[in-house]
Amino acid sequence: MSSRVAFSHVARPAVTMLFLSIFGCTTRPFPSPAMTSEQRMTDQPKLPHHEINYIEITVPEVAAAKRFYGRAFGWEFNDYGPTYAGIKKQSGGEVGGFTEGERVTGGPLLVLFSQDLESSRNEVQQAGGKLTRDIFSFPGGRRFQFTDPFGNELAVWSY
């Protein structure tokens, strides 16, 4: 099941709230179809061109993913129904979300930054993550890689 299919199961108010939180809209959730492309662009906050804006992680159970990532990294979430949860940014808004569905292997590697790499590794393991590569050096820093309880591989790096 793709994230679009899983996402379509979310109730319309939840979808509206998701777009509001992602794009920071406060006046209306979607631009009017009668508006020109230029009007729609000026009605939204300015976002950096081609910058990664949002990451979705497919998991078999959103509640379990929230428990793991909350425990491992202290993440907080916005709930949009039983099959979708947004990952809150520390600075406000959202950086990504969990969508319920079948995980597809071979995707990009999501890399997080840590100010204390050893502590992060220990927290990941205590929360149920499995190391796939223990801490190693690479040009620019050090990192480790792990799989979450759902089989998604991520990495954490530090200077």
Short mmCIF file of C-alpha atoms in Angstrom, two decimals:
data_model
loop_
_atom_site.label_atom_id
_atom_site.label_comp_id
_atom_site.label_asym_id
_atom_site.label_seq_id
_atom_site.Cartn_x
_atom_site.Cartn_y
_atom_site.Cartn_z
CA MET A 1 0.00 0.00 0.00
CA SER A 2 1.53 3.34 -0.97
CA SER A 3 1.53 6.30 1.36
CA ARG A 4 -1.03 7.96 -0.91
CA VAL A 5 -3.43 5.08 -0.50
CA ALA A 6 -2.91 4.93 3.27
CA PHE A 7 -3.17 8.71 3.46
CA SER A 8 -6.49 8.71 1.61
CA HIS A 9 -8.07 6.84 4.52
CA VAL A 10 -7.61 9.86 6.79
CA ALA A 11 -10.76 11.94 7.35
CA ARG A 12 -11.01 15.20 5.36
CA PRO A 13 -10.66 17.44 8.47
CA ALA A 14 -7.44 15.64 9.33
CA VAL A 15 -6.11 16.14 5.79
CA THR A 16 -6.96 19.84 6.02
CA MET A 17 -5.14 20.13 9.36
CA LEU A 18 -2.12 18.30 7.92
CA PHE A 19 -1.81 20.77 5.05
CA LEU A 20 -2.38 23.68 7.42
CA SER A 21 0.44 22.53 9.67
CA ILE A 22 2.85 21.73 6.83
CA PHE A 23 2.40 24.99 4.97
CA GLY A 24 1.59 27.23 7.92
CA CYS A 25 -1.69 28.42 6.40
CA THR A 26 -4.06 30.19 8.74
CA THR A 27 -6.70 31.77 6.50
CA ARG A 28 -7.98 28.84 4.46
CA PRO A 29 -6.76 25.31 3.89
CA PHE A 30 -6.58 25.28 0.10
CA PRO A 31 -6.31 28.02 -2.51
CA SER A 32 -9.44 28.69 -4.51
CA PRO A 33 -9.48 26.91 -7.89
CA ALA A 34 -10.38 30.27 -9.44
CA MET A 35 -7.06 31.77 -8.33
CA THR A 36 -4.15 32.02 -10.73
CA SER A 37 -0.96 30.10 -10.02
CA GLU A 38 0.73 33.39 -9.07
CA GLN A 39 -2.06 34.24 -6.60
CA ARG A 40 -1.79 30.78 -5.01
CA MET A 41 1.98 31.18 -4.61
CA THR A 42 1.71 34.61 -2.95
CA ASP A 43 -1.04 33.33 -0.62
CA GLN A 44 1.43 30.84 0.95
CA PRO A 45 4.51 31.41 3.12
CA LYS A 46 7.78 31.50 1.17
CA LEU A 47 9.48 28.09 1.30
CA PRO A 48 13.02 27.40 0.03
CA HIS A 49 12.98 26.08 -3.54
CA HIS A 50 13.85 22.36 -3.82
CA GLU A 51 14.55 21.99 -0.08
CA ILE A 52 13.32 18.77 1.53
CA ASN A 53 10.11 19.84 3.24
CA TYR A 54 8.56 16.71 4.72
CA ILE A 55 9.47 13.04 5.19
CA GLU A 56 6.93 10.23 5.57
CA ILE A 57 7.91 6.92 7.16
CA THR A 58 5.68 3.94 6.40
CA VAL A 59 5.03 1.74 9.43
CA PRO A 60 2.63 -1.16 10.08
CA GLU A 61 1.20 0.55 13.19
CA VAL A 62 1.33 4.30 13.86
CA ALA A 63 0.82 3.94 17.64
CA ALA A 64 3.85 1.61 17.92
CA ALA A 65 5.98 4.00 15.83
CA LYS A 66 5.03 6.89 18.10
CA ARG A 67 6.07 4.84 21.15
CA PHE A 68 9.45 3.89 19.63
CA TYR A 69 10.43 7.32 18.26
CA GLY A 70 9.04 9.12 21.31
CA ARG A 71 11.18 6.95 23.57
CA ALA A 72 14.31 6.88 21.38
CA PHE A 73 14.41 10.58 20.43
CA GLY A 74 11.77 12.36 22.51
CA TRP A 75 9.71 13.20 19.42
CA GLU A 76 6.18 14.54 19.81
CA PHE A 77 3.31 14.06 17.38
CA ASN A 78 0.13 15.51 15.92
CA ASP A 79 -2.54 12.85 15.45
CA TYR A 80 -4.63 12.91 12.26
CA GLY A 81 -6.60 9.73 12.80
CA PRO A 82 -5.54 6.16 13.49
CA THR A 83 -3.40 5.76 10.34
CA TYR A 84 -1.41 9.05 10.27
CA ALA A 85 0.61 11.09 12.76
CA GLY A 86 2.69 14.17 12.06
CA ILE A 87 6.15 14.51 13.59
CA LYS A 88 6.40 17.87 15.35
CA LYS A 89 9.40 20.12 14.71
CA GLN A 90 11.02 21.58 17.81
CA SER A 91 10.66 25.03 16.23
CA GLY A 92 6.97 24.57 15.38
CA GLY A 93 5.17 22.96 12.48
CA GLU A 94 6.02 19.46 11.30
CA VAL A 95 9.02 17.82 9.71
CA GLY A 96 7.35 14.59 8.62
CA GLY A 97 4.89 11.92 9.54
CA PHE A 98 4.11 8.25 9.98
CA THR A 99 1.70 6.65 7.55
CA GLU A 100 0.29 3.20 8.12
CA GLY A 101 0.87 0.67 5.36
CA GLU A 102 3.28 -1.86 3.89
CA ARG A 103 6.90 -0.76 4.05
CA VAL A 104 8.77 -0.71 0.75
CA THR A 105 12.48 -1.52 0.95
CA GLY A 106 15.25 0.31 -0.82
CA GLY A 107 14.26 3.91 -0.08
CA PRO A 108 16.53 6.79 0.85
CA LEU A 109 18.42 6.72 4.14
CA LEU A 110 17.02 9.22 6.66
CA VAL A 111 19.90 10.69 8.69
CA LEU A 112 19.39 12.47 12.02
CA PHE A 113 21.92 14.69 13.85
CA SER A 114 22.93 14.11 17.48
CA GLN A 115 24.94 16.23 19.90
CA ASP A 116 25.83 13.04 21.85
CA LEU A 117 26.20 10.09 19.50
CA GLU A 118 26.86 7.43 22.13
CA SER A 119 23.82 8.50 24.15
CA SER A 120 21.65 8.45 21.02
CA ARG A 121 22.87 4.95 20.15
CA ASN A 122 22.03 3.74 23.66
CA GLU A 123 18.56 5.34 23.55
CA VAL A 124 17.82 3.74 20.17
CA GLN A 125 18.82 0.31 21.49
CA GLN A 126 16.87 0.73 24.74
CA ALA A 127 13.78 1.70 22.72
CA GLY A 128 14.03 -1.49 20.63
CA GLY A 129 16.11 -0.40 17.63
CA LYS A 130 18.72 -2.82 16.21
CA LEU A 131 22.14 -1.56 15.11
CA THR A 132 23.06 -2.40 11.52
CA ARG A 133 26.40 -0.52 11.78
CA ASP A 134 27.85 0.55 15.10
CA ILE A 135 29.53 3.95 15.38
CA PHE A 136 32.05 4.50 12.58
CA SER A 137 33.99 7.46 11.19
CA PHE A 138 33.35 9.03 7.81
CA PRO A 139 34.66 12.26 6.25
CA GLY A 140 33.04 15.00 8.32
CA GLY A 141 32.09 13.03 11.41
CA ARG A 142 30.89 9.78 12.91
CA ARG A 143 27.61 7.92 12.68
CA PHE A 144 25.73 4.71 13.33
CA GLN A 145 22.87 3.04 11.46
CA PHE A 146 19.94 1.11 12.85
CA THR A 147 16.61 -0.40 11.97
CA ASP A 148 13.50 0.60 13.87
CA PRO A 149 11.16 -2.17 15.09
CA PHE A 150 9.35 -1.96 11.72
CA GLY A 151 12.39 -2.59 9.48
CA ASN A 152 13.09 1.02 8.39
CA GLU A 153 16.81 1.82 8.36
CA LEU A 154 17.95 5.22 9.63
CA ALA A 155 21.30 6.75 10.61
CA VAL A 156 22.39 9.19 13.31
CA TRP A 157 25.53 11.29 12.90
CA SER A 158 27.62 13.78 14.85
CA TYR A 159 30.80 15.81 14.34
#
